[in-house]
Amino acid sequence: MDRSFLKDKKRIVVKIGTSTITHTSTGNLNLGKLERLVRMLTDIRNQDKEVVVVSSGAIGAGRKALGIKERPKTLSVKQACAAVGQARLMMIYQKLFAEYNQTIAQILITKRIMLNEISKANAENTFAELLHMEVIPIVNENDPISTDQIQEENFGDNDTLSANVAELVKADLLILLSDINGLYTDDPRTNKNAKLIPYVDHIDAALESMAKGADSNYGTGGMTTKIAAAKIAAEAGVDMVIANGEHLSNISRILNGEEIGTLFKAM
Ligand code: GLU
């Protein structure tokens, strides 16, 4: 499928998974990668496109800061880690974006915001104003007060959150960066015949069960949550691409219309 129409996308939401910005071996933030990411996002902004980032990594950064070795199980510990880590994460983003003179903002939201007309309208107005001011908003779930996302491993996650944000800001494109290349016909780690699906024009039950088979164990959201995100995005009229965040050049290649990852076409 010809993807040259992606070159015209103006308002772009980029979701960064924890796996993309941390070293898998240690769980520490991968500063070299964060630096390249920030440079690339600023460069996209410099092309007069609007960028919204949905970044995970707060709990991971908080764990490191607090010296907690094991993945926390208790909700209050996860929330404390998120509260400490979110500040650290933003401090690093702030520092790196400042090198390029790019102003950023922090927006912490919960899914509940989307359910209330008044808070939804407030959030919409804030995003609109920030984008008008050429700011890059950096969004995360407000984990310290919201229990939707971190309570259960695979329910509520930054995948669906990023689709909600894409809907809220009426984005033209949502790019989900993860530790997988895209949607496969089966789990590529166990089935070498599994094939990458480059294009999905509608999500049905067969596709959803395929996603279950290809579920990834890393991070919070597996393929199931990515399909849930694709559904929200498609219904909101937002095209979405799932691609591997290991190679950050994937972002510019997607925006250049190259066939990277899986493209989910909006309805
Ligand atoms: N909001 C969580 C964090 O920043 C991550 C959730 C996710 O990875 O989907 O740590």
Coordinates of C-alpha atoms and ligand atoms in Angstrom, one line a residue:
M1 CA 0.0 0.0 0.0
D2 CA 1.3 3.5 -1.0
R3 CA 2.0 5.4 2.2
S4 CA 3.0 8.7 0.7
F5 CA -0.1 10.3 2.2
L6 CA 1.7 10.0 5.6
K7 CA 4.1 12.8 4.4
D8 CA 1.2 15.3 4.8
K9 CA 0.4 14.4 8.4
K10 CA 0.6 17.5 10.5
R11 CA -0.4 16.7 14.1
I12 CA 1.4 13.7 15.4
V13 CA 1.2 11.8 18.7
V14 CA 4.3 9.7 19.4
K15 CA 4.0 7.0 22.2
I16 CA 7.3 6.0 23.7
G17 CA 7.3 2.7 25.6
T18 CA 9.5 2.1 28.6
S19 CA 11.5 -0.5 26.5
T20 CA 12.4 2.3 24.0
I21 CA 14.0 4.6 26.5
T22 CA 15.6 2.2 29.0
H23 CA 18.5 -0.3 28.8
T24 CA 16.9 -3.7 28.8
S25 CA 19.8 -5.2 30.8
T26 CA 19.6 -2.8 33.7
G27 CA 16.3 -0.9 33.5
N28 CA 18.2 2.4 33.7
L29 CA 17.3 5.2 31.4
N30 CA 19.1 5.1 28.0
L31 CA 20.3 8.6 27.9
G32 CA 21.9 8.3 24.5
K33 CA 18.7 7.2 23.0
L34 CA 16.7 9.8 24.8
E35 CA 19.0 12.4 23.4
R36 CA 18.5 11.2 19.9
L37 CA 14.8 11.0 20.4
V38 CA 14.5 14.5 21.7
R39 CA 16.6 15.8 18.7
M40 CA 14.4 13.9 16.2
L41 CA 11.1 15.2 17.8
T42 CA 12.5 18.8 17.8
D43 CA 13.4 18.3 14.1
I44 CA 9.9 17.2 13.3
R45 CA 8.6 20.3 15.2
N46 CA 11.0 22.4 13.1
Q47 CA 9.3 21.1 10.0
D48 CA 6.2 22.9 11.2
K49 CA 4.5 19.8 12.4
E50 CA 2.8 19.5 15.8
V51 CA 4.1 16.9 18.2
V52 CA 2.6 15.4 21.3
V53 CA 4.6 12.8 23.2
V54 CA 3.1 10.1 25.4
S55 CA 6.0 8.8 27.4
S56 CA 6.2 5.9 29.8
G57 CA 9.1 5.3 32.1
A58 CA 8.0 7.0 35.3
I59 CA 7.7 3.9 37.5
G60 CA 11.0 2.5 36.1
A61 CA 12.9 5.8 36.8
G62 CA 11.3 6.0 40.3
R63 CA 12.4 2.4 41.1
K64 CA 16.0 3.3 40.2
A65 CA 15.9 6.5 42.2
L66 CA 14.5 4.7 45.3
G67 CA 16.8 1.7 44.9
I68 CA 13.9 -0.8 44.5
K69 CA 15.3 -3.8 42.7
E70 CA 12.3 -5.9 42.1
R71 CA 9.3 -4.9 40.0
P72 CA 7.0 -3.5 42.7
K73 CA 3.7 -5.4 43.3
T74 CA 2.0 -3.2 45.8
L75 CA -0.1 -0.4 44.3
S76 CA 1.1 2.2 46.8
V77 CA 4.8 1.4 46.1
K78 CA 4.1 1.6 42.3
Q79 CA 2.4 5.0 42.9
A80 CA 5.3 6.3 45.0
C81 CA 7.7 5.1 42.3
A82 CA 5.6 6.9 39.7
A83 CA 5.6 10.1 41.7
V84 CA 9.4 10.2 42.2
G85 CA 10.1 8.9 38.7
Q86 CA 7.8 11.3 36.8
A87 CA 9.7 14.3 38.2
R88 CA 13.0 12.6 37.2
L89 CA 11.8 11.8 33.7
M90 CA 10.6 15.3 33.1
M91 CA 13.8 16.8 34.5
I92 CA 15.7 14.8 31.8
Y93 CA 13.3 15.7 29.0
Q94 CA 13.5 19.3 30.1
K95 CA 17.3 19.3 30.0
L96 CA 17.5 17.6 26.6
F97 CA 14.8 19.7 24.9
A98 CA 16.4 22.9 26.3
E99 CA 19.5 22.1 24.3
Y100 CA 17.5 22.7 21.2
N101 CA 15.5 25.6 22.6
Q102 CA 12.3 23.6 22.4
T103 CA 9.7 24.3 25.1
I104 CA 7.9 21.4 26.6
A105 CA 4.9 20.9 28.9
Q106 CA 3.9 18.2 31.2
I107 CA 0.3 16.9 31.1
L108 CA -0.7 14.1 33.5
I109 CA -4.1 12.7 32.7
T110 CA -6.4 9.9 33.8
K111 CA -9.0 8.1 31.7
R112 CA -11.7 9.6 33.9
I113 CA -10.9 13.0 32.3
M114 CA -12.2 11.6 29.0
L115 CA -15.5 10.6 30.6
N116 CA -16.3 14.0 32.0
E117 CA -17.4 16.6 29.4
I118 CA -16.0 19.5 31.3
S119 CA -12.6 18.1 32.2
K120 CA -12.3 16.7 28.6
A121 CA -13.1 20.2 27.1
N122 CA -10.5 21.8 29.5
A123 CA -7.9 19.3 28.4
E124 CA -8.7 19.8 24.8
N125 CA -8.3 23.6 25.2
T126 CA -5.0 23.2 27.0
F127 CA -3.6 21.0 24.3
A128 CA -4.8 23.3 21.6
E129 CA -3.2 26.3 23.2
L130 CA 0.1 24.5 23.8
L131 CA 0.3 23.3 20.2
H132 CA -0.6 26.8 19.0
M133 CA 2.4 28.1 21.2
E134 CA 4.6 25.5 19.4
V135 CA 5.2 23.6 22.7
I136 CA 5.7 19.9 22.8
P137 CA 3.3 18.4 25.5
I138 CA 4.7 15.3 27.2
V139 CA 1.9 13.2 28.6
N140 CA 1.7 10.3 31.0
E141 CA -1.0 8.8 33.0
N142 CA -1.3 10.5 36.4
D143 CA -0.2 7.2 38.1
P144 CA 0.0 8.5 41.7
I145 CA -3.7 9.2 41.8
S146 CA -5.0 6.9 39.1
T147 CA -5.3 3.2 39.7
D148 CA -6.6 2.3 36.2
Q149 CA -3.2 1.9 34.6
I150 CA -0.8 0.3 37.1
Q151 CA -3.1 -1.9 39.1
E152 CA -3.3 -4.7 36.6
E153 CA -0.5 -5.6 34.3
N154 CA -2.3 -5.6 31.0
F155 CA -5.3 -3.4 31.7
G156 CA -5.1 0.3 31.2
D157 CA -1.7 1.3 29.8
N158 CA 0.0 4.0 27.8
D159 CA -1.0 2.3 24.6
T160 CA -4.7 3.0 25.0
L161 CA -3.9 6.3 26.8
S162 CA -2.0 7.5 23.7
A163 CA -5.0 6.6 21.5
N164 CA -7.3 8.6 23.9
V165 CA -4.9 11.5 23.6
A166 CA -4.8 11.2 19.8
E167 CA -8.6 11.4 19.8
L168 CA -8.6 14.3 22.3
V169 CA -6.1 16.5 20.2
K170 CA -7.7 15.3 16.9
A171 CA -4.3 14.0 15.7
D172 CA -3.6 13.1 12.1
L173 CA -1.4 10.2 13.1
L174 CA -0.5 8.1 16.1
I175 CA 2.9 6.4 16.2
L176 CA 3.3 3.7 18.8
L177 CA 6.9 2.8 19.4
S178 CA 7.4 -0.5 21.1
D179 CA 9.8 -3.4 21.3
I180 CA 8.2 -5.2 18.4
N181 CA 8.2 -4.5 14.7
G182 CA 4.5 -4.4 14.3
L183 CA 1.6 -6.9 14.2
Y184 CA 2.6 -10.4 13.2
T185 CA 0.4 -13.4 12.2
D186 CA 1.8 -15.2 15.2
D187 CA 4.4 -14.7 18.0
P188 CA 7.7 -14.2 16.0
R189 CA 9.8 -15.3 18.9
T190 CA 8.3 -18.8 18.8
N191 CA 7.2 -19.2 15.3
K192 CA 9.7 -18.4 12.6
N193 CA 7.0 -18.5 9.9
A194 CA 5.2 -15.6 11.6
K195 CA 4.8 -12.7 9.1
L196 CA 4.6 -9.0 9.7
I197 CA 1.3 -7.5 8.6
P198 CA 2.1 -4.2 6.9
Y199 CA -1.5 -2.9 6.6
V200 CA -4.8 -3.4 8.5
D201 CA -7.9 -1.7 7.2
H202 CA -10.3 -3.0 9.7
I203 CA -10.1 -4.7 13.1
D204 CA -12.2 -7.8 13.5
A205 CA -12.4 -10.8 15.9
A206 CA -9.9 -12.8 13.8
L207 CA -7.3 -10.0 14.0
E208 CA -7.9 -9.6 17.8
S209 CA -7.2 -13.3 18.4
M210 CA -4.1 -13.1 16.2
A211 CA -2.9 -10.3 18.4
K212 CA -3.3 -12.5 21.5
G213 CA -1.0 -15.1 19.9
A214 CA 1.6 -12.4 19.1
D215 CA 1.5 -10.8 22.6
S216 CA 4.7 -9.5 23.9
N217 CA 5.7 -10.0 27.5
Y218 CA 7.7 -6.9 27.8
G219 CA 6.5 -3.6 29.2
T220 CA 2.9 -3.1 30.4
G221 CA 1.1 -3.3 27.1
G222 CA 1.3 -6.3 24.8
M223 CA -0.2 -6.6 21.3
T224 CA -3.7 -6.8 22.8
T225 CA -3.5 -3.3 24.2
K226 CA -2.0 -2.1 20.9
I227 CA -5.0 -3.4 19.0
A228 CA -7.3 -1.8 21.6
A229 CA -5.5 1.4 20.9
A230 CA -5.8 1.0 17.1
K231 CA -9.5 0.5 17.5
I232 CA -9.9 3.7 19.5
A233 CA -7.7 5.6 17.0
A234 CA -9.5 4.2 14.0
E235 CA -12.9 5.1 15.3
A236 CA -11.7 8.6 16.1
G237 CA -10.4 9.0 12.5
V238 CA -6.7 8.8 13.4
D239 CA -4.3 6.6 11.4
M240 CA -1.9 4.6 13.5
V241 CA 1.4 2.9 13.0
I242 CA 3.0 0.4 15.3
A243 CA 6.8 0.2 14.9
N244 CA 9.9 -0.8 16.7
G245 CA 11.4 1.9 18.9
E246 CA 14.8 0.3 18.8
H247 CA 15.6 2.3 15.7
L248 CA 14.5 5.8 16.2
S249 CA 14.9 6.6 12.5
N250 CA 11.7 4.7 12.2
I251 CA 9.8 7.9 13.2
S252 CA 11.1 10.0 10.3
R253 CA 10.9 7.1 7.9
I254 CA 7.2 6.6 8.8
L255 CA 6.6 10.3 8.3
N256 CA 8.4 10.0 5.0
G257 CA 5.9 7.4 3.8
E258 CA 8.1 4.4 4.0
E259 CA 6.6 1.0 4.8
I260 CA 7.7 0.6 8.4
G261 CA 5.7 -1.5 10.9
T262 CA 2.0 -2.0 10.7
L263 CA -0.3 0.8 9.5
F264 CA -3.9 0.8 10.9
K265 CA -6.1 2.9 8.6
A266 CA -8.7 5.1 10.2
M267 CA -12.3 4.4 9.5
Ligands
GLU1 N1 2.6 5.2 33.1 C1 3.6 4.1 33.4 C2 4.9 4.8 33.6 O1 5.2 5.9 33.2 C3 3.8 3.2 32.2 C4 2.6 2.5 31.6 C5 2.9 1.8 30.3 O2 4.1 1.5 30.1 O3 2.0 1.5 29.5 O4 5.7 4.2 34.3

